[in-house]
């Protein structure tokens, strides 16, 4: 049912934890399953994501997608991080079962929420970044 990459990231998730005094932090939930994701970003003066950590009360697919998402955004600039969509993360994991696709939205939205927080703290506007939903059910209703 799950690809080897999903199992690897589920069993050995990368970048789990917290960042003290993060540049941005975002939390999103999925009201339907009750799962929650929090993402921390450390962004340097050049706008490069130096470090990223996540914590979750989430299912295995949410853990695996968040782990892969952190790997994909680390070392990238903000615009490149915005390109790390849930579809890009799923591709990098060799796919997810259809019933688990919504879980991958938690990681994408949590990154967006952390970037939003970073932008607000610094009084900047990040082109292409929409205000993230606190509950991804709103997003799922729009897109699926
Ligand atoms: Fe809730 Fe996967 S079942 S995020």
mmCIF file of N, CA, C and O in Angstrom, residues 15 55 66 78 80 96 99 131:
data_model
loop_
_atom_site.group_PDB
_atom_site.id
_atom_site.type_symbol
_atom_site.label_atom_id
_atom_site.label_comp_id
_atom_site.label_asym_id
_atom_site.label_seq_id
_atom_site.Cartn_x
_atom_site.Cartn_y
_atom_site.Cartn_z
ATOM 1 N N UNK A 15 14.224 15.682 10.475
ATOM 2 C CA UNK A 15 13.933 17.046 10.948
ATOM 3 C C UNK A 15 12.743 17.141 11.912
ATOM 4 O O UNK A 15 11.961 18.093 11.852
ATOM 5 N N UNK A 55 6.747 19.100 14.070
ATOM 6 C CA UNK A 55 6.161 18.236 15.088
ATOM 7 C C UNK A 55 4.740 17.948 14.655
ATOM 8 O O UNK A 55 4.073 18.814 14.103
ATOM 9 N N UNK A 66 5.542 15.198 5.773
ATOM 10 C CA UNK A 66 6.189 16.334 6.425
ATOM 11 C C UNK A 66 7.695 16.151 6.436
ATOM 12 O O UNK A 66 8.456 17.090 6.204
ATOM 13 N N UNK A 78 12.798 31.299 -0.431
ATOM 14 C CA UNK A 78 11.371 31.298 -0.136
ATOM 15 C C UNK A 78 10.537 30.945 -1.366
ATOM 16 O O UNK A 78 9.583 30.162 -1.285
ATOM 17 N N UNK A 80 11.404 29.140 -3.900
ATOM 18 C CA UNK A 80 11.544 27.703 -4.184
ATOM 19 C C UNK A 80 10.731 26.875 -3.189
ATOM 20 O O UNK A 80 10.153 25.850 -3.555
ATOM 21 N N UNK A 96 1.160 8.347 -2.887
ATOM 22 C CA UNK A 96 0.424 7.982 -1.676
ATOM 23 C C UNK A 96 -0.886 7.345 -2.111
ATOM 24 O O UNK A 96 -1.413 7.687 -3.178
ATOM 25 N N UNK A 99 -6.674 7.697 -0.562
ATOM 26 C CA UNK A 99 -7.350 8.124 0.679
ATOM 27 C C UNK A 99 -6.418 8.907 1.594
ATOM 28 O O UNK A 99 -6.863 9.500 2.577
ATOM 29 N N UNK A 131 -2.917 33.596 2.300
ATOM 30 C CA UNK A 131 -3.093 33.358 3.732
ATOM 31 C C UNK A 131 -3.501 31.901 3.940
ATOM 32 O O UNK A 131 -4.477 31.429 3.363
#
